[in-house]
Structures are given as C-alpha cells and as structure tokens.
PDB file of C-alpha atoms in Angstrom:
ATOM      1  CA  MET N  30      14.542  20.108   6.203  1.00  0.00           C
ATOM      2  CA  THR N  31      14.133  18.435   2.946  1.00  0.00           C
ATOM      3  CA  GLY N  32      17.662  16.742   3.337  1.00  0.00           C
ATOM      4  CA  GLY N  33      16.660  15.628   6.939  1.00  0.00           C
ATOM      5  CA  LYS N  34      13.653  13.907   5.589  1.00  0.00           C
ATOM      6  CA  GLU N  35      15.352  12.487   2.740  1.00  0.00           C
ATOM      7  CA  ARG N  36      17.969  10.966   5.261  1.00  0.00           C
ATOM      8  CA  SER N  37      15.263   9.742   7.444  1.00  0.00           C
ATOM      9  CA  LYS N  38      13.616   8.047   4.351  1.00  0.00           C
ATOM     10  CA  GLU N  39      17.005   6.567   3.294  1.00  0.00           C
ATOM     11  CA  ARG N  40      17.737   5.113   6.957  1.00  0.00           C
ATOM     12  CA  ARG N  41      14.193   3.341   6.848  1.00  0.00           C
ATOM     13  CA  GLU N  42      14.664   1.820   3.494  1.00  0.00           C
ATOM     14  CA  LYS N  43      17.930   0.587   4.651  1.00  0.00           C
ATOM     15  CA  ARG N  44      16.431  -0.993   7.694  1.00  0.00           C
ATOM     16  CA  LEU N  45      13.593  -2.460   5.731  1.00  0.00           C
ATOM     17  CA  GLN N  46      16.335  -4.147   3.301  1.00  0.00           C
ATOM     18  CA  GLU N  47      17.956  -5.619   6.435  1.00  0.00           C
ATOM     19  CA  ILE N  48      14.675  -6.901   7.697  1.00  0.00           C
ATOM     20  CA  SER N  49      14.036  -8.428   4.384  1.00  0.00           C
ATOM     21  CA  LEU N  50      17.418 -10.182   4.630  1.00  0.00           C
ATOM     22  CA  LEU N  51      16.719 -11.401   8.271  1.00  0.00           C
ATOM     23  CA  ARG N  52      13.368 -12.913   7.069  1.00  0.00           C
ATOM     24  CA  THR N  53      15.205 -15.408   4.833  1.00  0.00           C
ATOM     25  CA  ILE N  54      17.548 -16.471   7.930  1.00  0.00           C
ATOM     26  CA  PRO N  55      15.835 -19.377   9.525  1.00  0.00           C
ATOM     27  CA  TYR N  56      15.716 -19.784  13.456  1.00  0.00           C
ATOM     28  CA  SER N  57      18.431 -22.034  14.416  1.00  0.00           C
ATOM     29  CA  ASP N  58      17.298 -25.292  16.535  1.00  0.00           C
ATOM     30  CA  HIS N  59      18.772 -23.824  19.820  1.00  0.00           C
ATOM     31  CA  ARG N  60      16.494 -20.614  19.518  1.00  0.00           C
ATOM     32  CA  ARG N  61      13.343 -22.647  18.586  1.00  0.00           C
ATOM     33  CA  TRP N  62      11.247 -22.856  21.636  1.00  0.00           C
ATOM     34  CA  TRP N  63       8.010 -23.774  19.767  1.00  0.00           C
ATOM     35  CA  THR N  64       6.753 -26.977  17.915  1.00  0.00           C
ATOM     36  CA  SER N  65       3.962 -27.886  15.513  1.00  0.00           C
ATOM     37  CA  GLU N  66       1.596 -28.021  18.886  1.00  0.00           C
ATOM     38  CA  THR N  67       2.397 -24.298  19.657  1.00  0.00           C
ATOM     39  CA  ILE N  68      -0.929 -22.550  18.988  1.00  0.00           C
ATOM     40  CA  ALA N  69      -0.911 -19.065  17.775  1.00  0.00           C
ATOM     41  CA  VAL N  70      -4.259 -17.056  17.281  1.00  0.00           C
ATOM     42  CA  VAL N  71      -4.316 -14.033  14.624  1.00  0.00           C
ATOM     43  CA  THR N  72      -7.528 -11.934  14.883  1.00  0.00           C
ATOM     44  CA  GLY N  73      -8.512 -10.472  11.430  1.00  0.00           C
ATOM     45  CA  GLY N  74      -6.275 -12.941   9.673  1.00  0.00           C
ATOM     46  CA  ASN N  75      -8.207 -13.242   6.312  1.00  0.00           C
ATOM     47  CA  ARG N  76      -6.295 -10.535   4.587  1.00  0.00           C
ATOM     48  CA  GLY N  77      -3.555  -7.917   4.644  1.00  0.00           C
ATOM     49  CA  ILE N  78      -1.174  -7.913   7.477  1.00  0.00           C
ATOM     50  CA  GLY N  79      -3.130 -10.379   9.391  1.00  0.00           C
ATOM     51  CA  PHE N  80      -2.928 -12.962   6.493  1.00  0.00           C
ATOM     52  CA  GLU N  81       0.847 -12.466   6.220  1.00  0.00           C
ATOM     53  CA  ILE N  82       1.416 -12.747   9.786  1.00  0.00           C
ATOM     54  CA  THR N  83      -0.452 -15.973   9.614  1.00  0.00           C
ATOM     55  CA  ARG N  84       1.623 -17.172   6.604  1.00  0.00           C
ATOM     56  CA  GLN N  85       4.826 -16.368   8.321  1.00  0.00           C
ATOM     57  CA  LEU N  86       4.040 -17.915  11.771  1.00  0.00           C
ATOM     58  CA  ALA N  87       2.844 -21.252  10.008  1.00  0.00           C
ATOM     59  CA  GLY N  88       5.960 -21.186   7.983  1.00  0.00           C
ATOM     60  CA  HIS N  89       7.874 -21.419  11.058  1.00  0.00           C
ATOM     61  CA  GLY N  90       6.196 -24.471  11.909  1.00  0.00           C
ATOM     62  CA  LEU N  91       3.473 -23.453  14.461  1.00  0.00           C
ATOM     63  CA  THR N  92      -0.265 -24.316  14.243  1.00  0.00           C
ATOM     64  CA  VAL N  93      -1.973 -20.911  13.450  1.00  0.00           C
ATOM     65  CA  ILE N  94      -5.687 -20.367  13.903  1.00  0.00           C
ATOM     66  CA  LEU N  95      -6.754 -17.810  11.276  1.00  0.00           C
ATOM     67  CA  THR N  96      -9.883 -15.844  12.807  1.00  0.00           C
ATOM     68  CA  SER N  97     -12.195 -13.584  10.648  1.00  0.00           C
ATOM     69  CA  ARG N  98     -15.536 -11.989  11.353  1.00  0.00           C
ATOM     70  CA  ASP N  99     -16.643 -13.149   7.971  1.00  0.00           C
ATOM     71  CA  THR N 100     -16.808 -17.095   7.925  1.00  0.00           C
ATOM     72  CA  GLU N 101     -16.571 -17.527   4.198  1.00  0.00           C
ATOM     73  CA  VAL N 102     -13.774 -15.177   3.560  1.00  0.00           C
ATOM     74  CA  GLY N 103     -11.927 -16.753   6.370  1.00  0.00           C
ATOM     75  CA  ILE N 104     -12.287 -20.278   5.198  1.00  0.00           C
ATOM     76  CA  GLU N 105     -10.962 -19.357   1.824  1.00  0.00           C
ATOM     77  CA  ALA N 106      -7.971 -17.654   3.161  1.00  0.00           C
ATOM     78  CA  VAL N 107      -7.266 -20.716   5.246  1.00  0.00           C
ATOM     79  CA  LYS N 108      -7.516 -22.861   2.021  1.00  0.00           C
ATOM     80  CA  VAL N 109      -5.063 -21.113   0.315  1.00  0.00           C
ATOM     81  CA  LEU N 110      -2.479 -21.409   3.253  1.00  0.00           C
ATOM     82  CA  GLN N 111      -3.422 -25.014   3.701  1.00  0.00           C
ATOM     83  CA  GLU N 112      -2.803 -25.704  -0.055  1.00  0.00           C
ATOM     84  CA  ALA N 113       0.816 -24.352   0.629  1.00  0.00           C
ATOM     85  CA  GLY N 114       1.203 -26.996   3.161  1.00  0.00           C
ATOM     86  CA  LEU N 115       0.942 -24.868   6.270  1.00  0.00           C
ATOM     87  CA  LEU N 116      -0.763 -25.762   9.539  1.00  0.00           C
ATOM     88  CA  VAL N 117      -3.666 -23.409   9.626  1.00  0.00           C
ATOM     89  CA  GLU N 118      -7.150 -23.688  10.858  1.00  0.00           C
ATOM     90  CA  PHE N 119     -10.097 -21.230  10.760  1.00  0.00           C
ATOM     91  CA  HIS N 120     -12.646 -20.029  13.298  1.00  0.00           C
ATOM     92  CA  GLN N 121     -15.069 -17.402  13.175  1.00  0.00           C
ATOM     93  CA  LEU N 122     -14.218 -14.406  15.615  1.00  0.00           C
ATOM     94  CA  ASP N 123     -16.206 -10.943  15.660  1.00  0.00           C
ATOM     95  CA  ILE N 124     -13.849  -8.988  18.293  1.00  0.00           C
ATOM     96  CA  VAL N 125     -17.138  -6.513  18.977  1.00  0.00           C
ATOM     97  CA  ASP N 126     -19.371  -9.396  19.647  1.00  0.00           C
ATOM     98  CA  PRO N 127     -19.054 -10.757  23.130  1.00  0.00           C
ATOM     99  CA  GLN N 128     -20.941 -13.958  22.147  1.00  0.00           C
ATOM    100  CA  SER N 129     -18.494 -14.519  19.372  1.00  0.00           C
ATOM    101  CA  ILE N 130     -15.474 -14.255  21.530  1.00  0.00           C
ATOM    102  CA  THR N 131     -17.135 -16.670  24.260  1.00  0.00           C
ATOM    103  CA  ASN N 132     -17.643 -19.229  21.339  1.00  0.00           C
ATOM    104  CA  PHE N 133     -14.269 -18.737  20.250  1.00  0.00           C
ATOM    105  CA  ALA N 134     -12.699 -19.373  23.810  1.00  0.00           C
ATOM    106  CA  ASP N 135     -14.900 -22.417  24.178  1.00  0.00           C
ATOM    107  CA  TRP N 136     -13.708 -24.095  21.038  1.00  0.00           C
ATOM    108  CA  ILE N 137      -9.984 -23.175  21.371  1.00  0.00           C
ATOM    109  CA  GLN N 138      -9.978 -24.480  24.920  1.00  0.00           C
ATOM    110  CA  GLU N 139     -11.894 -27.780  23.985  1.00  0.00           C
ATOM    111  CA  THR N 140      -9.900 -28.221  20.598  1.00  0.00           C
ATOM    112  CA  HIS N 141      -6.328 -27.173  21.513  1.00  0.00           C
ATOM    113  CA  GLY N 142      -6.287 -26.797  25.394  1.00  0.00           C
ATOM    114  CA  GLY N 143      -5.719 -23.150  25.012  1.00  0.00           C
ATOM    115  CA  LEU N 144      -3.209 -21.019  23.223  1.00  0.00           C
ATOM    116  CA  ASP N 145       0.369 -19.865  23.227  1.00  0.00           C
ATOM    117  CA  ILE N 146       0.580 -16.614  21.130  1.00  0.00           C
ATOM    118  CA  LEU N 147      -2.090 -14.057  20.558  1.00  0.00           C
ATOM    119  CA  VAL N 148      -1.684 -11.610  17.673  1.00  0.00           C
ATOM    120  CA  ASN N 149      -4.337  -8.703  17.899  1.00  0.00           C
ATOM    121  CA  ASN N 150      -4.420  -7.478  14.228  1.00  0.00           C
ATOM    122  CA  ALA N 151      -8.283  -7.041  13.531  1.00  0.00           C
ATOM    123  CA  GLY N 152      -9.109  -3.316  13.232  1.00  0.00           C
ATOM    124  CA  VAL N 153     -10.935  -0.691  11.329  1.00  0.00           C
ATOM    125  CA  ASN N 154     -10.055   2.798   9.838  1.00  0.00           C
ATOM    126  CA  PHE N 155     -12.659   4.910   7.774  1.00  0.00           C
ATOM    127  CA  ASN N 156     -10.144   7.613   6.517  1.00  0.00           C
ATOM    128  CA  VAL N 157      -8.052   7.265   3.616  1.00  0.00           C
ATOM    129  CA  GLY N 158      -5.362   9.829   2.379  1.00  0.00           C
ATOM    130  CA  SER N 159      -6.010  13.484   3.753  1.00  0.00           C
ATOM    131  CA  GLU N 160      -9.674  12.677   5.060  1.00  0.00           C
ATOM    132  CA  ASN N 161     -10.051  12.993   8.643  1.00  0.00           C
ATOM    133  CA  SER N 162     -13.699  12.526   9.670  1.00  0.00           C
ATOM    134  CA  VAL N 163     -14.687  11.428  13.033  1.00  0.00           C
ATOM    135  CA  GLU N 164     -18.130  10.173  12.017  1.00  0.00           C
ATOM    136  CA  HIS N 165     -17.443   6.539  12.752  1.00  0.00           C
ATOM    137  CA  ALA N 166     -15.289   7.476  15.794  1.00  0.00           C
ATOM    138  CA  GLU N 167     -17.380   5.372  18.312  1.00  0.00           C
ATOM    139  CA  GLN N 168     -16.992   2.177  16.025  1.00  0.00           C
ATOM    140  CA  VAL N 169     -13.421   2.720  15.623  1.00  0.00           C
ATOM    141  CA  ILE N 170     -12.746   2.992  19.387  1.00  0.00           C
ATOM    142  CA  ASN N 171     -15.148  -0.006  20.006  1.00  0.00           C
ATOM    143  CA  THR N 172     -13.456  -2.316  17.495  1.00  0.00           C
ATOM    144  CA  ASN N 173      -9.633  -1.204  17.720  1.00  0.00           C
ATOM    145  CA  TYR N 174      -9.493  -0.779  21.451  1.00  0.00           C
ATOM    146  CA  TYR N 175     -12.526  -2.417  23.521  1.00  0.00           C
ATOM    147  CA  GLY N 176     -12.838  -5.280  21.037  1.00  0.00           C
ATOM    148  CA  THR N 177      -9.147  -6.047  21.230  1.00  0.00           C
ATOM    149  CA  LYS N 178      -9.146  -5.538  24.983  1.00  0.00           C
ATOM    150  CA  ASN N 179     -12.072  -7.947  25.337  1.00  0.00           C
ATOM    151  CA  VAL N 180     -10.316 -10.764  23.201  1.00  0.00           C
ATOM    152  CA  ILE N 181      -7.244 -10.172  25.396  1.00  0.00           C
ATOM    153  CA  ASP N 182      -9.082 -10.364  28.838  1.00  0.00           C
ATOM    154  CA  THR N 183     -10.924 -13.617  27.401  1.00  0.00           C
ATOM    155  CA  MET N 184      -7.753 -15.138  26.194  1.00  0.00           C
ATOM    156  CA  ILE N 185      -5.396 -14.703  29.036  1.00  0.00           C
ATOM    157  CA  PRO N 186      -6.975 -17.339  31.475  1.00  0.00           C
ATOM    158  CA  LEU N 187      -6.317 -19.884  28.408  1.00  0.00           C
ATOM    159  CA  MET N 188      -2.928 -19.058  27.741  1.00  0.00           C
ATOM    160  CA  LYS N 189      -1.003 -22.124  28.258  1.00  0.00           C
ATOM    161  CA  PRO N 190       2.046 -22.523  30.915  1.00  0.00           C
ATOM    162  CA  SER N 191       5.435 -22.339  29.433  1.00  0.00           C
ATOM    163  CA  SER N 192       8.936 -21.792  30.413  1.00  0.00           C
ATOM    164  CA  SER N 193       9.341 -19.478  27.407  1.00  0.00           C
ATOM    165  CA  GLY N 194       6.180 -17.526  28.220  1.00  0.00           C
ATOM    166  CA  ALA N 195       3.059 -16.760  26.255  1.00  0.00           C
ATOM    167  CA  ARG N 196       2.941 -13.932  24.097  1.00  0.00           C
ATOM    168  CA  ILE N 197       0.382 -11.277  23.112  1.00  0.00           C
ATOM    169  CA  VAL N 198       1.448  -8.884  20.113  1.00  0.00           C
ATOM    170  CA  ASN N 199      -0.747  -5.985  19.292  1.00  0.00           C
ATOM    171  CA  ILE N 200      -0.815  -4.007  16.328  1.00  0.00           C
ATOM    172  CA  SER N 201      -0.400  -0.430  16.630  1.00  0.00           C
ATOM    173  CA  SER N 202       0.604   2.775  15.084  1.00  0.00           C
ATOM    174  CA  ARG N 203       3.120   5.609  15.436  1.00  0.00           C
ATOM    175  CA  LEU N 204      -0.001   7.739  15.022  1.00  0.00           C
ATOM    176  CA  GLY N 205      -0.837   6.768  18.490  1.00  0.00           C
ATOM    177  CA  ARG N 206       2.269   7.703  20.129  1.00  0.00           C
ATOM    178  CA  LEU N 207       1.667   9.589  23.289  1.00  0.00           C
ATOM    179  CA  ASN N 208       4.947  11.806  23.191  1.00  0.00           C
ATOM    180  CA  GLY N 209       5.686  11.722  19.413  1.00  0.00           C
ATOM    181  CA  LYS N 210       6.728  15.125  18.130  1.00  0.00           C
ATOM    182  CA  LYS N 211       3.589  15.113  15.752  1.00  0.00           C
ATOM    183  CA  ASN N 212      -0.038  14.214  16.256  1.00  0.00           C
ATOM    184  CA  ARG N 213       0.152  13.900  19.825  1.00  0.00           C
ATOM    185  CA  ILE N 214      -2.373  15.017  22.486  1.00  0.00           C
ATOM    186  CA  GLU N 215      -1.679  18.708  23.214  1.00  0.00           C
ATOM    187  CA  ASP N 216      -3.290  18.636  26.709  1.00  0.00           C
ATOM    188  CA  ASP N 217       0.048  18.549  28.722  1.00  0.00           C
ATOM    189  CA  ALA N 218      -1.741  17.472  31.929  1.00  0.00           C
ATOM    190  CA  LEU N 219      -3.437  14.719  30.468  1.00  0.00           C
ATOM    191  CA  ARG N 220      -0.369  13.512  28.559  1.00  0.00           C
ATOM    192  CA  GLU N 221       1.512  13.782  31.690  1.00  0.00           C
ATOM    193  CA  GLN N 222      -1.122  11.512  33.570  1.00  0.00           C
ATOM    194  CA  LEU N 223      -0.885   9.012  30.744  1.00  0.00           C
ATOM    195  CA  SER N 224       2.761   8.878  30.699  1.00  0.00           C
ATOM    196  CA  ASN N 225       2.990   7.947  34.533  1.00  0.00           C
ATOM    197  CA  ASP N 226       2.920   4.358  34.901  1.00  0.00           C
ATOM    198  CA  ASP N 227       1.978   4.698  38.590  1.00  0.00           C
ATOM    199  CA  LEU N 228      -1.054   6.796  37.434  1.00  0.00           C
ATOM    200  CA  LEU N 229      -2.065   4.723  34.358  1.00  0.00           C
ATOM    201  CA  SER N 230      -5.208   2.657  34.764  1.00  0.00           C
ATOM    202  CA  GLU N 231      -7.813   1.110  32.739  1.00  0.00           C
ATOM    203  CA  GLU N 232     -10.325   3.820  34.299  1.00  0.00           C
ATOM    204  CA  LEU N 233      -7.865   6.580  33.094  1.00  0.00           C
ATOM    205  CA  ILE N 234      -7.905   5.012  29.583  1.00  0.00           C
ATOM    206  CA  ASP N 235     -11.690   4.674  29.594  1.00  0.00           C
ATOM    207  CA  GLU N 236     -12.152   8.133  30.780  1.00  0.00           C
ATOM    208  CA  THR N 237      -9.889   9.781  27.940  1.00  0.00           C
ATOM    209  CA  LEU N 238     -11.675   7.645  25.340  1.00  0.00           C
ATOM    210  CA  THR N 239     -15.074   9.002  26.796  1.00  0.00           C
ATOM    211  CA  ARG N 240     -14.080  12.499  26.790  1.00  0.00           C
ATOM    212  CA  PHE N 241     -12.809  12.260  23.317  1.00  0.00           C
ATOM    213  CA  LEU N 242     -16.232  10.576  22.037  1.00  0.00           C
ATOM    214  CA  GLU N 243     -18.165  13.295  23.828  1.00  0.00           C
ATOM    215  CA  GLN N 244     -16.365  15.852  22.001  1.00  0.00           C
ATOM    216  CA  THR N 245     -16.827  14.103  18.601  1.00  0.00           C
ATOM    217  CA  LYS N 246     -20.663  14.351  19.357  1.00  0.00           C
ATOM    218  CA  ASP N 247     -20.554  17.971  20.164  1.00  0.00           C
ATOM    219  CA  SER N 248     -18.201  18.825  17.594  1.00  0.00           C
ATOM    220  CA  SER N 249     -15.624  20.394  20.075  1.00  0.00           C
ATOM    221  CA  TRP N 250     -12.976  17.779  19.331  1.00  0.00           C
ATOM    222  CA  THR N 251     -11.315  20.114  16.702  1.00  0.00           C
ATOM    223  CA  SER N 252     -10.375  22.361  19.683  1.00  0.00           C
ATOM    224  CA  GLY N 253      -9.703  19.774  22.239  1.00  0.00           C
ATOM    225  CA  GLY N 254      -6.161  19.252  21.587  1.00  0.00           C
ATOM    226  CA  TRP N 255      -6.450  15.710  20.052  1.00  0.00           C
ATOM    227  CA  PRO N 256      -4.293  14.548  17.083  1.00  0.00           C
ATOM    228  CA  GLN N 257      -5.180  16.083  13.914  1.00  0.00           C
ATOM    229  CA  THR N 258      -4.194  13.168  11.613  1.00  0.00           C
ATOM    230  CA  PHE N 259      -6.770  10.175  11.196  1.00  0.00           C
ATOM    231  CA  THR N 260      -7.928  11.385  14.586  1.00  0.00           C
ATOM    232  CA  ASP N 261     -10.191   8.444  15.740  1.00  0.00           C
ATOM    233  CA  TYR N 262      -7.843   5.934  14.421  1.00  0.00           C
ATOM    234  CA  SER N 263      -4.877   7.574  16.150  1.00  0.00           C
ATOM    235  CA  ILE N 264      -6.809   7.841  19.485  1.00  0.00           C
ATOM    236  CA  SER N 265      -7.753   4.212  19.129  1.00  0.00           C
ATOM    237  CA  LYS N 266      -4.151   3.186  18.793  1.00  0.00           C
ATOM    238  CA  LEU N 267      -3.095   5.519  21.530  1.00  0.00           C
ATOM    239  CA  ALA N 268      -5.314   3.611  23.828  1.00  0.00           C
ATOM    240  CA  ILE N 269      -3.875   0.212  22.526  1.00  0.00           C
ATOM    241  CA  ASN N 270      -0.318   1.512  23.358  1.00  0.00           C
ATOM    242  CA  LEU N 271      -1.670   2.568  26.920  1.00  0.00           C
ATOM    243  CA  TYR N 272      -3.154  -0.709  27.611  1.00  0.00           C
ATOM    244  CA  THR N 273      -0.181  -2.512  26.525  1.00  0.00           C
ATOM    245  CA  ARG N 274       2.113  -0.601  29.078  1.00  0.00           C
ATOM    246  CA  TYR N 275      -0.775  -1.190  31.704  1.00  0.00           C
ATOM    247  CA  LEU N 276      -1.277  -4.760  30.958  1.00  0.00           C
ATOM    248  CA  ALA N 277       2.571  -5.524  31.064  1.00  0.00           C
ATOM    249  CA  ARG N 278       2.608  -4.189  34.627  1.00  0.00           C
ATOM    250  CA  LYS N 279      -0.429  -5.936  35.582  1.00  0.00           C
ATOM    251  CA  LEU N 280       1.005  -9.340  34.466  1.00  0.00           C
ATOM    252  CA  ALA N 281       4.442  -8.933  35.698  1.00  0.00           C
ATOM    253  CA  ASP N 282       3.933 -10.605  39.039  1.00  0.00           C
ATOM    254  CA  ARG N 283       2.852 -13.878  37.319  1.00  0.00           C
ATOM    255  CA  PRO N 284       4.889 -16.789  38.753  1.00  0.00           C
ATOM    256  CA  GLU N 285       7.524 -18.474  36.545  1.00  0.00           C
ATOM    257  CA  GLY N 286       6.169 -20.930  34.183  1.00  0.00           C
ATOM    258  CA  GLU N 287       2.969 -18.770  33.744  1.00  0.00           C
ATOM    259  CA  LYS N 288       4.574 -15.530  32.508  1.00  0.00           C
ATOM    260  CA  ILE N 289       2.868 -13.614  29.677  1.00  0.00           C
ATOM    261  CA  CYS N 290       4.859 -11.111  27.587  1.00  0.00           C
ATOM    262  CA  VAL N 291       2.847  -8.327  25.878  1.00  0.00           C
ATOM    263  CA  ASN N 292       4.141  -5.756  23.365  1.00  0.00           C
ATOM    264  CA  CYS N 293       2.830  -3.591  20.594  1.00  0.00           C
ATOM    265  CA  PHE N 294       4.204  -2.682  17.245  1.00  0.00           C
ATOM    266  CA  CYS N 295       3.881  -0.255  14.217  1.00  0.00           C
ATOM    267  CA  PRO N 296       4.021  -2.144  10.906  1.00  0.00           C
ATOM    268  CA  GLY N 297       4.283   1.322   9.039  1.00  0.00           C
ATOM    269  CA  TRP N 298       2.303   2.684   5.944  1.00  0.00           C
ATOM    270  CA  VAL N 299       1.429  -0.794   4.264  1.00  0.00           C
ATOM    271  CA  LYS N 300       0.015  -1.295   0.970  1.00  0.00           C
ATOM    272  CA  THR N 301      -3.287  -2.792   2.140  1.00  0.00           C
ATOM    273  CA  ALA N 302      -7.044  -2.062   1.806  1.00  0.00           C
ATOM    274  CA  MET N 303      -7.027  -0.153   4.863  1.00  0.00           C
ATOM    275  CA  THR N 304      -4.598   2.531   3.355  1.00  0.00           C
ATOM    276  CA  GLY N 305      -6.250   2.550  -0.115  1.00  0.00           C
ATOM    277  CA  TRP N 306      -3.383   0.447  -1.322  1.00  0.00           C
ATOM    278  CA  ILE N 307      -1.075   3.553  -1.280  1.00  0.00           C
ATOM    279  CA  GLY N 308       1.288   2.508   1.549  1.00  0.00           C
ATOM    280  CA  ASN N 309       5.065   2.211   0.776  1.00  0.00           C
ATOM    281  CA  ILE N 310       5.730  -1.003   2.718  1.00  0.00           C
ATOM    282  CA  SER N 311       4.892  -4.474   1.597  1.00  0.00           C
ATOM    283  CA  VAL N 312       2.772  -6.822   4.017  1.00  0.00           C
ATOM    284  CA  GLU N 313       5.687  -9.137   4.078  1.00  0.00           C
ATOM    285  CA  ASP N 314       7.871  -6.378   5.691  1.00  0.00           C
ATOM    286  CA  ALA N 315       4.993  -5.146   7.791  1.00  0.00           C
ATOM    287  CA  ALA N 316       4.231  -8.424   9.346  1.00  0.00           C
ATOM    288  CA  ASP N 317       8.051  -9.050  10.259  1.00  0.00           C
ATOM    289  CA  THR N 318       8.162  -7.269  13.566  1.00  0.00           C
ATOM    290  CA  GLY N 319       5.040  -8.970  14.845  1.00  0.00           C
ATOM    291  CA  VAL N 320       6.033 -12.610  14.014  1.00  0.00           C
ATOM    292  CA  TRP N 321       9.599 -11.584  15.421  1.00  0.00           C
ATOM    293  CA  LEU N 322       8.005 -10.551  18.720  1.00  0.00           C
ATOM    294  CA  ALA N 323       6.063 -13.544  18.745  1.00  0.00           C
ATOM    295  CA  LEU N 324       9.047 -15.783  18.286  1.00  0.00           C
ATOM    296  CA  LEU N 325      11.680 -14.116  20.303  1.00  0.00           C
ATOM    297  CA  PRO N 326      13.453 -16.625  22.483  1.00  0.00           C
ATOM    298  CA  GLY N 327      13.757 -16.831  26.205  1.00  0.00           C
ATOM    299  CA  GLN N 328      11.396 -14.292  28.246  1.00  0.00           C
ATOM    300  CA  PRO N 329      11.460 -11.103  26.065  1.00  0.00           C
ATOM    301  CA  ALA N 330      11.009  -7.634  27.647  1.00  0.00           C
ATOM    302  CA  SER N 331       7.333  -6.696  28.152  1.00  0.00           C
ATOM    303  CA  GLY N 332       5.307  -3.474  27.850  1.00  0.00           C
ATOM    304  CA  LYS N 333       7.305  -2.132  24.974  1.00  0.00           C
ATOM    305  CA  PHE N 334       6.606  -0.439  21.517  1.00  0.00           C
ATOM    306  CA  PHE N 335       8.416  -1.488  18.261  1.00  0.00           C
ATOM    307  CA  ALA N 336       9.051  -0.671  14.847  1.00  0.00           C
ATOM    308  CA  GLU N 337      11.366  -2.607  12.275  1.00  0.00           C
ATOM    309  CA  ARG N 338      12.369  -4.732  15.206  1.00  0.00           C
ATOM    310  CA  ARG N 339      13.681  -1.854  17.238  1.00  0.00           C
ATOM    311  CA  GLU N 340      11.958  -0.325  20.495  1.00  0.00           C
ATOM    312  CA  ILE N 341      10.652   3.074  19.991  1.00  0.00           C
ATOM    313  CA  ASN N 342       9.338   5.523  22.575  1.00  0.00           C
ATOM    314  CA  PHE N 343       5.618   5.598  23.363  1.00  0.00           C
TER     315      PHE N 343
END
C-alpha cells in the first residue's frame, strides 16, 4: 500500500516537473488566438492562485481585470503587476453581493465592451489541517457555489463573440469528485442522480445543497453520507463540478461565433493562506492548468474536469 502511494507521488511530481517545463515554452504565433485587447477577468485575484493566474495571463499579453472584495488590497496587488509592465486593471467585486456584481458588470461593459475569459477563483475555506467543522457551512456554500454561479450568470451575456469561443474556468477540487474513491457522497441513489446528465439540473443541485445545509443545522450531517474531509468545502466544490457539467450542456447549442466553453480544474494542495501554507504545490504550478484552459486554441472541449493539464473523472 505504501509502495503504491509512493509511486503515485512520484508520478505526480514528475508531471509537475513537466508542467514547469511547459510553462517556459511560449505559445507559437499560429496558436495565439488572443491579443492585448482580449479581456480576462479573475475573481479573488489579490493573492494566492488568483494573483498568479492574473500574472500568467497578463504575461501572455492579455488585458486582465483583477478583482477583489477588498479595494485597498486589490489596488496594491495590481500595482505590483503594473510595475512589472503587465496589462492589469482593478475593479472591486464581492461575489456574494448582488449589487457589487451588477456594478462590476456595468463597468466592464462600458469600459471594455464585455469580456472574453472568466476565471472563477474567489472562494473560502475555514478548515485547516485535520479540522472539519461545518460551523461556517452556509457561508462556504453561499460563497463558493452561489456566489460563483451568480457571477457566471451575470457575465455570460457580456461575453464577446469570437471564432475561438469565450472561456469560463472554474477553480474546483478533487475533494468534490462525485465518484472518487475517497470523500464521495455515500448515498448511491443521490450519486446516481447527480451522475446522470439527463437528470442533472440547477434544481437538483440546489436541492442537494439545501439538504446538506439542513443536516448541518440539526447535526445529522455526520450520518448523512456526506464527504468526511473538509465537508462543507468539498460539497461546495462538488456543486461547482456539477454546475460546470450542467452549464456546458446548457451552452452547447449556442451558434458559431458565440460559443462559450466552460471547464473546471483542481489546482492541488497549494502553498497558500487557504491551506495554512502547508500545501505541497507552488502557486506557479497550481495556476498553470487554469491558464492553459483559458488559452487553449480552437474551440476546446467543454464540461470537463482537469488536473495537471489532464482530464480526470468527475
């Protein structure tokens, strides 16, 4: 068993080394579908993975809008990137505040005529290490899922027509895999419903979250068959994974020139404030797959889940 874990660790480390090499190879001109007028928006971009995704996207020559709930820290983050000669702008955005989302939408439409890429990075997690409290479950669900969904719903009408298609990239987690060997929902009937694309709907996702939150309030969640590691965070990311699948299907019939590709990815256990700086992956490597998904040439597959630039099962 130990040998298997070591081999798995070695494979991942080798893949991360490959990714580090890939990041040093510039996109060739024939693959470059974007220009400096291509607008990318990154939520929660003032630190950690969001800041690094902003930096890497801007490094490829796009104009990136770094958003942050806190105006002061957002402006300071943008100054750092601007001093490095990157095309980065700031606008305040609190993804759990509907008025803030509306204000941002009005601004980006008026200032840039919309956007081409949306990277949903903003999120919260109150558990670190071996902790697994659900005290903040409602806030975690409202931020990580409903906040992200509200931003997406508001931005979709503003995404610019393009032969390459607009892009939505959702930062998620393996902890939210529906059919993973570990940390999955143990209710077979519910898991089967959520696995079935014909049955998957916003209503079903909402019903699942409502059921979970009700059980956190009456303390029955421990016997409810929910994931047992970072439970509230895992459920919020499960919802993001489900919504990514649902949304890809919903957007599939858009006409040519108005296509929107939506995918999610797991950055891994990253050395950031959210993990208490105990992660084993650098922010540079963690951000890579998100940037790669945002910049893939042509019209990429949609409704998929990735890690280390490879598709993995939901």
